Short mmCIF file of C-alpha atoms in Angstrom, two decimals:
data_model
loop_
_atom_site.label_atom_id
_atom_site.label_comp_id
_atom_site.label_asym_id
_atom_site.label_seq_id
_atom_site.Cartn_x
_atom_site.Cartn_y
_atom_site.Cartn_z
CA GLN A 1 70.91 47.30 -120.02
CA LYS A 2 72.10 48.24 -116.65
CA LEU A 3 68.65 50.42 -116.69
CA ASP A 4 66.54 47.37 -117.47
CA MET A 5 68.19 45.29 -114.73
CA SER A 6 67.40 48.32 -112.03
CA VAL A 7 63.84 48.37 -113.40
CA LYS A 8 63.61 44.52 -112.75
CA ASP A 9 65.62 44.63 -109.58
CA SER A 10 62.88 47.70 -108.29
CA SER A 11 59.72 45.42 -109.62
CA ARG A 12 61.03 42.53 -107.85
CA LEU A 13 61.65 44.71 -104.67
CA ARG A 14 58.35 46.11 -104.89
CA GLU A 15 56.63 42.60 -105.08
CA THR A 16 58.69 41.36 -102.13
CA VAL A 17 57.64 44.52 -100.21
CA VAL A 18 53.94 43.59 -101.04
CA ALA A 19 54.26 40.12 -100.10
CA LEU A 20 56.39 40.90 -96.92
CA LYS A 21 53.29 43.66 -96.13
CA ASP A 22 50.82 40.99 -97.10
CA ASN A 23 52.67 38.55 -94.77
CA LEU A 24 52.94 41.49 -92.11
CA ARG A 25 49.20 41.80 -92.22
CA THR A 26 48.62 38.28 -92.20
CA ALA A 27 50.65 38.03 -89.25
CA GLU A 28 49.20 40.91 -87.37
CA GLY A 29 45.89 39.49 -87.78
CA ALA A 30 46.84 36.30 -86.48
CA VAL A 31 48.46 37.94 -83.26
CA LYS A 32 45.24 39.93 -83.12
CA GLU A 33 43.28 37.08 -82.94
CA ARG A 34 45.52 35.19 -80.58
CA MET A 35 45.36 38.23 -78.36
CA ALA A 36 41.66 38.31 -78.59
CA GLU A 37 41.56 34.56 -77.55
CA GLN A 38 44.34 35.14 -74.81
CA GLN A 39 42.19 37.94 -73.54
CA LYS A 40 38.91 36.13 -73.68
CA GLU A 41 40.68 33.51 -71.73
CA ILE A 42 42.29 36.03 -69.16
CA ALA A 43 38.57 37.40 -68.80
CA GLY A 44 37.22 33.72 -68.06
CA LEU A 45 39.96 33.39 -65.56
CA ARG A 46 39.32 36.60 -63.85
CA GLU A 47 35.71 35.87 -63.71
CA SER A 48 36.49 32.29 -62.23
CA ARG A 49 39.11 34.14 -60.06
CA ASP A 50 36.21 36.52 -58.84
CA ALA A 51 33.96 33.81 -58.29
CA LEU A 52 36.35 31.73 -56.40
CA GLN A 53 37.24 34.87 -54.28
CA GLN A 54 33.49 35.18 -53.82
CA GLU A 55 32.87 31.79 -52.80
CA LEU A 56 36.17 32.15 -50.49
CA LYS A 57 34.78 35.27 -48.81
CA ALA A 58 31.21 33.80 -48.43
CA ALA A 59 32.93 30.47 -46.84
CA GLN A 60 34.63 32.66 -44.59
CA LEU A 61 31.73 34.77 -43.74
CA ARG A 62 29.71 31.31 -42.97
CA ILE A 63 32.73 30.05 -40.84
CA GLN A 64 32.85 33.45 -38.89
CA SER A 65 28.92 33.34 -38.45
CA SER A 66 29.04 29.54 -37.58
CA GLY A 67 31.59 30.72 -34.76
CA GLN A 68 29.37 33.60 -33.55
CA GLU A 69 26.51 31.04 -33.19
CA LYS A 70 28.30 28.84 -31.70
CA GLU A 71 29.45 31.23 -29.38
CA THR A 72 25.98 32.68 -29.04
CA LEU A 73 24.74 29.32 -28.10
CA GLN A 74 27.63 28.65 -25.63
CA GLN A 75 26.90 31.76 -23.96
CA GLN A 76 22.97 31.01 -23.91
CA VAL A 77 23.98 27.71 -22.36
CA ARG A 78 26.26 29.08 -19.54
CA ALA A 79 23.44 31.62 -18.86
CA ALA A 80 20.77 28.76 -18.57
CA ASN A 81 23.12 26.71 -16.24
CA GLU A 82 23.65 29.81 -14.14
CA GLU A 83 20.32 30.55 -14.05
CA ALA A 84 19.34 26.92 -13.10
CA GLY A 85 22.15 26.99 -10.49
CA LYS A 86 20.61 29.97 -8.80
CA LYS A 87 17.37 28.41 -8.77
CA GLN A 88 18.50 25.04 -7.26
CA ALA A 89 20.24 27.07 -4.70
CA ALA A 90 17.44 29.23 -3.65
CA LEU A 91 15.21 26.01 -4.07
CA GLU A 92 17.32 24.22 -1.24
CA ASP A 93 17.50 27.13 0.94
CA ARG A 94 13.99 27.08 0.81
CA LEU A 95 13.38 23.24 1.58
CA ALA A 96 16.36 23.77 4.44
CA ALA A 97 14.22 26.51 5.77
CA ALA A 98 10.80 24.57 5.52
CA ASP A 99 12.84 21.50 6.97
CA THR A 100 13.78 23.69 10.01
CA GLN A 101 10.33 25.05 10.55
CA LEU A 102 8.83 21.69 10.54
CA LYS A 103 11.43 20.23 13.13
CA ALA A 104 10.65 23.45 15.16
CA VAL A 105 6.57 22.79 14.87
CA ILE A 106 7.26 18.87 16.03
CA ALA A 107 9.36 19.81 18.56
CA GLU A 108 6.86 22.57 19.94
CA ARG A 109 3.98 19.91 19.07
CA GLU A 110 5.84 17.15 21.38
CA GLN A 111 6.57 19.98 24.34
CA MET A 112 2.90 20.38 24.28
CA ALA A 113 1.95 17.15 24.07
CA ALA A 114 4.43 16.14 26.99
CA ARG A 115 2.96 19.31 28.80
CA LEU A 116 -0.85 18.06 28.19
CA ARG A 117 0.05 14.42 29.57
CA LYS A 118 1.50 15.86 32.69
CA THR A 119 -1.32 18.25 33.38
CA GLU A 120 -3.92 15.28 32.54
CA GLU A 121 -1.97 12.81 34.91
CA ALA A 122 -1.96 15.64 37.47
CA GLU A 123 -5.51 16.22 37.24
CA ILE A 124 -6.71 12.63 37.25
CA LYS A 125 -4.08 11.14 39.37
CA ASP A 126 -6.04 11.80 42.69
CA ARG A 127 -9.32 10.12 41.64
CA PRO A 128 -10.40 6.96 43.94
CA GLY A 129 -9.55 3.97 41.81
CA THR A 130 -7.74 5.62 38.91
CA VAL A 131 -4.67 3.76 37.78
CA LEU A 132 -2.43 5.60 35.13
CA PRO A 133 -0.84 3.37 32.05
CA GLY A 134 1.93 1.41 33.53
CA GLU A 135 1.14 2.17 37.15
CA GLU A 136 -0.74 -1.09 37.74
CA ARG A 137 2.84 -2.80 37.39
CA ARG A 138 4.50 -0.27 39.43
CA ALA A 139 2.16 -0.39 42.33
CA GLU A 140 2.45 -4.60 41.92
CA LEU A 141 -1.18 -4.59 42.22
CA LYS A 142 -1.50 -4.55 46.24
CA THR A 143 -4.96 -2.94 46.84
CA ASP A 144 -8.04 -4.58 45.52
CA THR A 145 -8.55 -1.75 43.30
CA GLU A 146 -5.59 -1.86 41.53
CA LYS A 147 -6.52 -5.85 41.30
CA GLN A 148 -9.78 -5.19 39.83
CA ALA A 149 -8.59 -2.45 37.50
CA TYR A 150 -5.93 -5.08 35.99
CA ALA A 151 -8.35 -7.80 35.89
CA SER A 152 -10.91 -5.62 34.16
CA GLY A 153 -8.31 -4.47 31.23
CA VAL A 154 -7.24 -8.22 31.06
CA ALA A 155 -10.78 -9.23 30.35
CA PHE A 156 -11.28 -6.25 27.92
CA SER A 157 -8.02 -7.59 26.05
CA ARG A 158 -9.33 -11.16 26.03
CA ASN A 159 -12.73 -9.98 24.33
CA ILE A 160 -10.93 -7.93 22.06
CA THR A 161 -8.29 -11.10 20.98
CA GLN A 162 -11.63 -13.04 20.79
CA LEU A 163 -13.13 -10.49 18.37
CA LEU A 164 -10.10 -11.14 16.43
CA GLY A 165 -9.91 -14.45 16.42
CA ILE A 166 -13.61 -14.66 14.94
CA HIS A 167 -12.66 -12.34 12.08
CA GLN A 168 -9.70 -14.24 11.11
CA ASP A 169 -11.83 -17.92 11.29
CA LEU A 170 -14.85 -16.04 9.14
CA GLY A 171 -12.27 -14.94 6.76
CA LEU A 172 -12.59 -11.15 7.39
CA LYS A 173 -9.10 -9.56 7.27
CA LEU A 174 -8.97 -6.19 8.86
CA PRO A 175 -5.73 -4.45 9.73
CA THR A 176 -5.04 -5.16 13.23
CA ALA A 177 -3.00 -1.97 13.66
CA LEU A 178 -5.76 0.08 12.77
CA MET A 179 -8.34 -1.52 14.82
CA LEU A 180 -6.03 -0.92 17.79
CA ALA A 181 -5.91 2.73 16.92
CA GLY A 182 -9.42 3.09 16.58
CA LEU A 183 -10.05 1.62 19.93
CA ASN A 184 -7.09 4.06 21.64
CA ASP A 185 -8.60 7.01 19.50
CA GLY A 186 -11.87 6.05 20.87
CA ILE A 187 -10.67 6.14 24.38
CA ASN A 188 -8.94 9.39 23.98
CA ASN A 189 -11.81 10.90 21.75
CA THR A 190 -9.36 11.68 19.26
CA LEU A 191 -11.48 10.24 16.19
CA LEU A 192 -10.12 10.69 12.45
CA LEU A 193 -13.60 10.13 11.26
CA ASP A 194 -17.03 11.66 11.71
CA GLU A 195 -19.87 10.52 13.27
CA GLN A 196 -21.81 9.52 10.40
CA THR A 197 -18.78 7.87 8.69
CA LEU A 198 -17.98 5.86 11.79
CA ARG A 199 -21.45 4.51 11.86
CA ASP A 200 -21.67 3.88 7.82
CA SER A 201 -18.50 1.94 8.35
CA TYR A 202 -19.15 0.03 11.22
CA ARG A 203 -22.45 -0.96 10.13
CA THR A 204 -20.69 -2.41 7.00
CA VAL A 205 -18.71 -4.28 9.07
CA ALA A 206 -21.05 -5.68 11.42
CA SER A 207 -23.42 -6.66 8.42
CA ARG A 208 -20.71 -8.66 6.89
CA LEU A 209 -20.03 -10.29 10.28
CA ALA A 210 -23.42 -11.17 10.39
CA SER A 211 -23.65 -12.65 7.01
CA LEU A 212 -20.36 -15.06 7.82
CA GLU A 213 -21.58 -15.90 11.29
CA LYS A 214 -25.11 -17.14 9.82
CA GLU A 215 -23.49 -19.27 7.32
CA LYS A 216 -21.38 -21.03 10.30
CA TYR A 217 -24.28 -21.17 12.16
CA ASP A 218 -26.22 -22.77 9.61
CA ALA A 219 -23.62 -25.05 8.22
CA GLY A 220 -23.10 -26.05 12.36
CA LEU A 221 -26.92 -26.88 12.66
CA LYS A 222 -26.72 -28.82 9.64
CA GLN A 223 -23.83 -30.71 11.04
CA LEU A 224 -25.90 -31.44 14.22
CA GLU A 225 -28.83 -32.62 12.67
CA LYS A 226 -26.77 -34.94 10.76
CA ILE A 227 -24.99 -36.42 13.76
CA THR A 228 -28.28 -36.99 15.52
CA ALA A 229 -30.23 -38.25 12.54
CA LYS A 230 -30.17 -41.63 13.31
CA ALA A 231 -29.81 -41.43 17.34
CA THR A 232 -32.58 -41.12 19.97
CA VAL A 233 -33.19 -37.51 20.60
CA LEU A 234 -35.41 -37.06 23.74
CA LYS A 235 -35.42 -33.18 23.38
CA ARG A 236 -34.24 -30.77 21.00
CA ASN A 237 -34.14 -26.78 21.75
CA GLN A 238 -33.01 -25.01 18.90
CA THR A 239 -29.30 -25.93 18.50
CA LEU A 240 -29.52 -28.27 21.79
CA PHE A 241 -29.75 -31.80 21.29
CA PHE A 242 -30.29 -34.23 23.91
CA VAL A 243 -29.24 -37.91 22.73
CA GLN A 244 -30.21 -40.86 25.13
CA ASN A 245 -27.22 -43.42 25.35
CA ARG A 246 -28.70 -45.39 28.00
CA LYS A 247 -32.10 -45.23 29.35
CA GLY A 248 -32.03 -44.70 33.51
CA ALA A 249 -33.70 -46.86 35.57
CA GLY A 250 -35.13 -44.08 38.56
CA ARG A 251 -36.71 -40.73 37.77
CA ILE A 252 -34.97 -37.80 38.94
CA ALA A 253 -37.29 -34.81 39.99
CA GLY A 254 -36.69 -31.38 41.40
CA GLY A 255 -34.95 -31.20 44.41
CA ASP A 256 -33.41 -34.60 44.16
CA SER A 257 -29.58 -34.96 44.75
CA VAL A 258 -27.48 -36.39 42.21
CA VAL A 259 -23.76 -38.12 41.37
CA PHE A 260 -22.74 -37.86 38.03
CA ASP A 261 -19.66 -38.09 35.63
CA LEU A 262 -19.16 -35.43 33.17
CA THR A 263 -17.02 -35.17 29.85
CA GLU A 264 -16.95 -32.03 27.75
CA SER A 265 -15.37 -32.07 24.30
CA VAL A 266 -15.19 -30.55 20.97
CA VAL A 267 -17.44 -32.67 18.47
CA ASN A 268 -14.53 -34.60 16.46
CA GLY A 269 -12.15 -32.97 18.53
CA LYS A 270 -10.10 -32.79 21.83
CA VAL A 271 -11.65 -33.25 25.48
CA LEU A 272 -11.82 -29.65 27.22
CA ARG A 273 -12.60 -31.29 30.68
CA SER A 274 -13.33 -34.33 32.66
CA GLU A 275 -14.83 -34.67 36.10
CA LYS A 276 -16.22 -37.83 37.94
CA GLY A 277 -18.40 -37.84 41.12
CA VAL A 278 -19.89 -34.22 40.57
CA ASN A 279 -22.80 -33.73 43.28
CA ALA A 280 -25.47 -31.59 42.42
CA VAL A 281 -29.22 -30.81 43.46
CA ILE A 282 -31.74 -30.17 40.94
CA ASN A 283 -33.18 -26.74 41.05
CA ASP A 284 -33.49 -23.75 39.02
CA SER A 285 -29.52 -22.44 40.05
CA LEU A 286 -28.10 -25.33 37.81
CA PRO A 287 -27.40 -24.30 34.28
CA TYR A 288 -30.34 -25.36 31.90
CA MET A 289 -28.39 -27.62 29.70
CA VAL A 290 -27.28 -29.62 32.79
CA GLN A 291 -30.56 -29.70 34.57
CA GLN A 292 -32.17 -30.71 31.56
CA ALA A 293 -29.79 -33.49 30.72
CA LEU A 294 -29.73 -35.10 34.27
CA THR A 295 -33.44 -34.95 34.62
CA LEU A 296 -33.72 -36.65 31.09
CA ALA A 297 -31.22 -39.30 31.80
CA GLY A 298 -32.69 -40.43 35.01
CA ARG A 299 -30.75 -42.62 37.79
CA GLY A 300 -28.37 -45.09 35.88
CA GLY A 301 -28.68 -43.49 32.74
CA GLU A 302 -26.13 -41.85 29.96
CA ILE A 303 -27.17 -38.98 28.01
CA THR A 304 -25.02 -37.16 25.46
CA VAL A 305 -25.81 -33.26 24.75
CA TYR A 306 -24.72 -31.71 21.51
CA SER A 307 -24.67 -27.81 21.26
CA MET A 308 -23.00 -24.61 20.02
CA VAL A 309 -20.63 -22.90 22.05
CA SER A 310 -23.00 -20.11 22.33
CA ASP A 311 -25.61 -22.24 23.61
CA VAL A 312 -23.30 -22.80 27.21
CA TYR A 313 -20.57 -20.02 27.06
CA SER A 314 -21.14 -16.14 27.48
CA PRO A 315 -18.88 -14.07 24.84
CA GLY A 316 -16.32 -13.29 27.20
CA ASN A 317 -15.91 -16.83 28.74
CA ILE A 318 -15.51 -18.77 25.45
CA PRO A 319 -12.49 -21.24 25.79
CA GLU A 320 -9.37 -20.54 23.68
CA GLY A 321 -9.74 -21.73 20.22
CA LEU A 322 -13.30 -21.79 20.12
CA TYR A 323 -15.95 -19.47 18.56
CA PRO A 324 -19.78 -19.03 19.20
CA TYR A 325 -20.57 -21.62 16.20
CA SER A 326 -18.20 -24.21 17.30
CA LEU A 327 -19.72 -27.51 18.17
CA LEU A 328 -19.54 -29.39 21.42
CA LYS A 329 -20.54 -32.42 22.99
CA TYR A 330 -21.31 -33.43 26.66
CA ASN A 331 -21.63 -36.89 28.09
CA PHE A 332 -23.65 -37.40 31.49
CA LYS A 333 -23.25 -40.65 33.40
CA VAL A 334 -25.96 -40.65 35.97
CA SER A 335 -25.12 -43.14 39.16
CA ALA A 336 -27.92 -45.14 39.96
#
């Protein structure tokens, strides 16, 4: 009986051992599977770690490279600024040198001009009748030569002033300063234009003036014809109209002495002069207009003469404010 119990116990033990071995194998298999999974997870984590480390290194390289590029750019900017500063300093030095040279040239030119003026003055000072600029006032115009020189200058200036007035009245606007500069350069023979250009330019101006003056003359003539259209015109000579106001009782011939009153005025304008009791002898020494007016009027007669300024006055003697094409009226009252 004991032997049977031993056999049974041995059998149960073997079964238990087998079961334990099976359980062990099962457990080992599970452990191995779990270890494999863990190793796989670890490998994945290592890969992730390596990838992150690579990204970190790349980022660090980029940061380092960016810093180097920035430093390189900064160095280039500093170098460019330094180069620009050097070029600017060199340019300023050159400009300063050029300015100094220019001032020296101007000073030298002024000295040469002063020496030239003194030389010219010394050369012409002893010429008979010579009056240097400004000396006419210092000399107080004591001599006839000084007075004549001064009067000639005034007459010349009035001609220029009259010419400028005509330009303005005609609407021809030329810079006065340049006209005076041309006058000065012409006198000193320091011309800025060659002869051909001078001739062409002046021809252009003269042509414009002639055209504008013709328009004024034509308009003035039409106005005179309109004024005298219904009057008794005894005689007409181009732009001279002799209009009878009152017929004279006695004839006036060459060599006769006459007394008359004269009024000169601008047509539709102011009176320029009025003279009474003027004595005259009819001869060729009288101005044409006066001789014709007195002869046509007769003794006790009255006549009005319409004309243009250019019929009566020479260019240098035209009254201020009038022009060659301005219209004038002369009233003659002859004593009986």
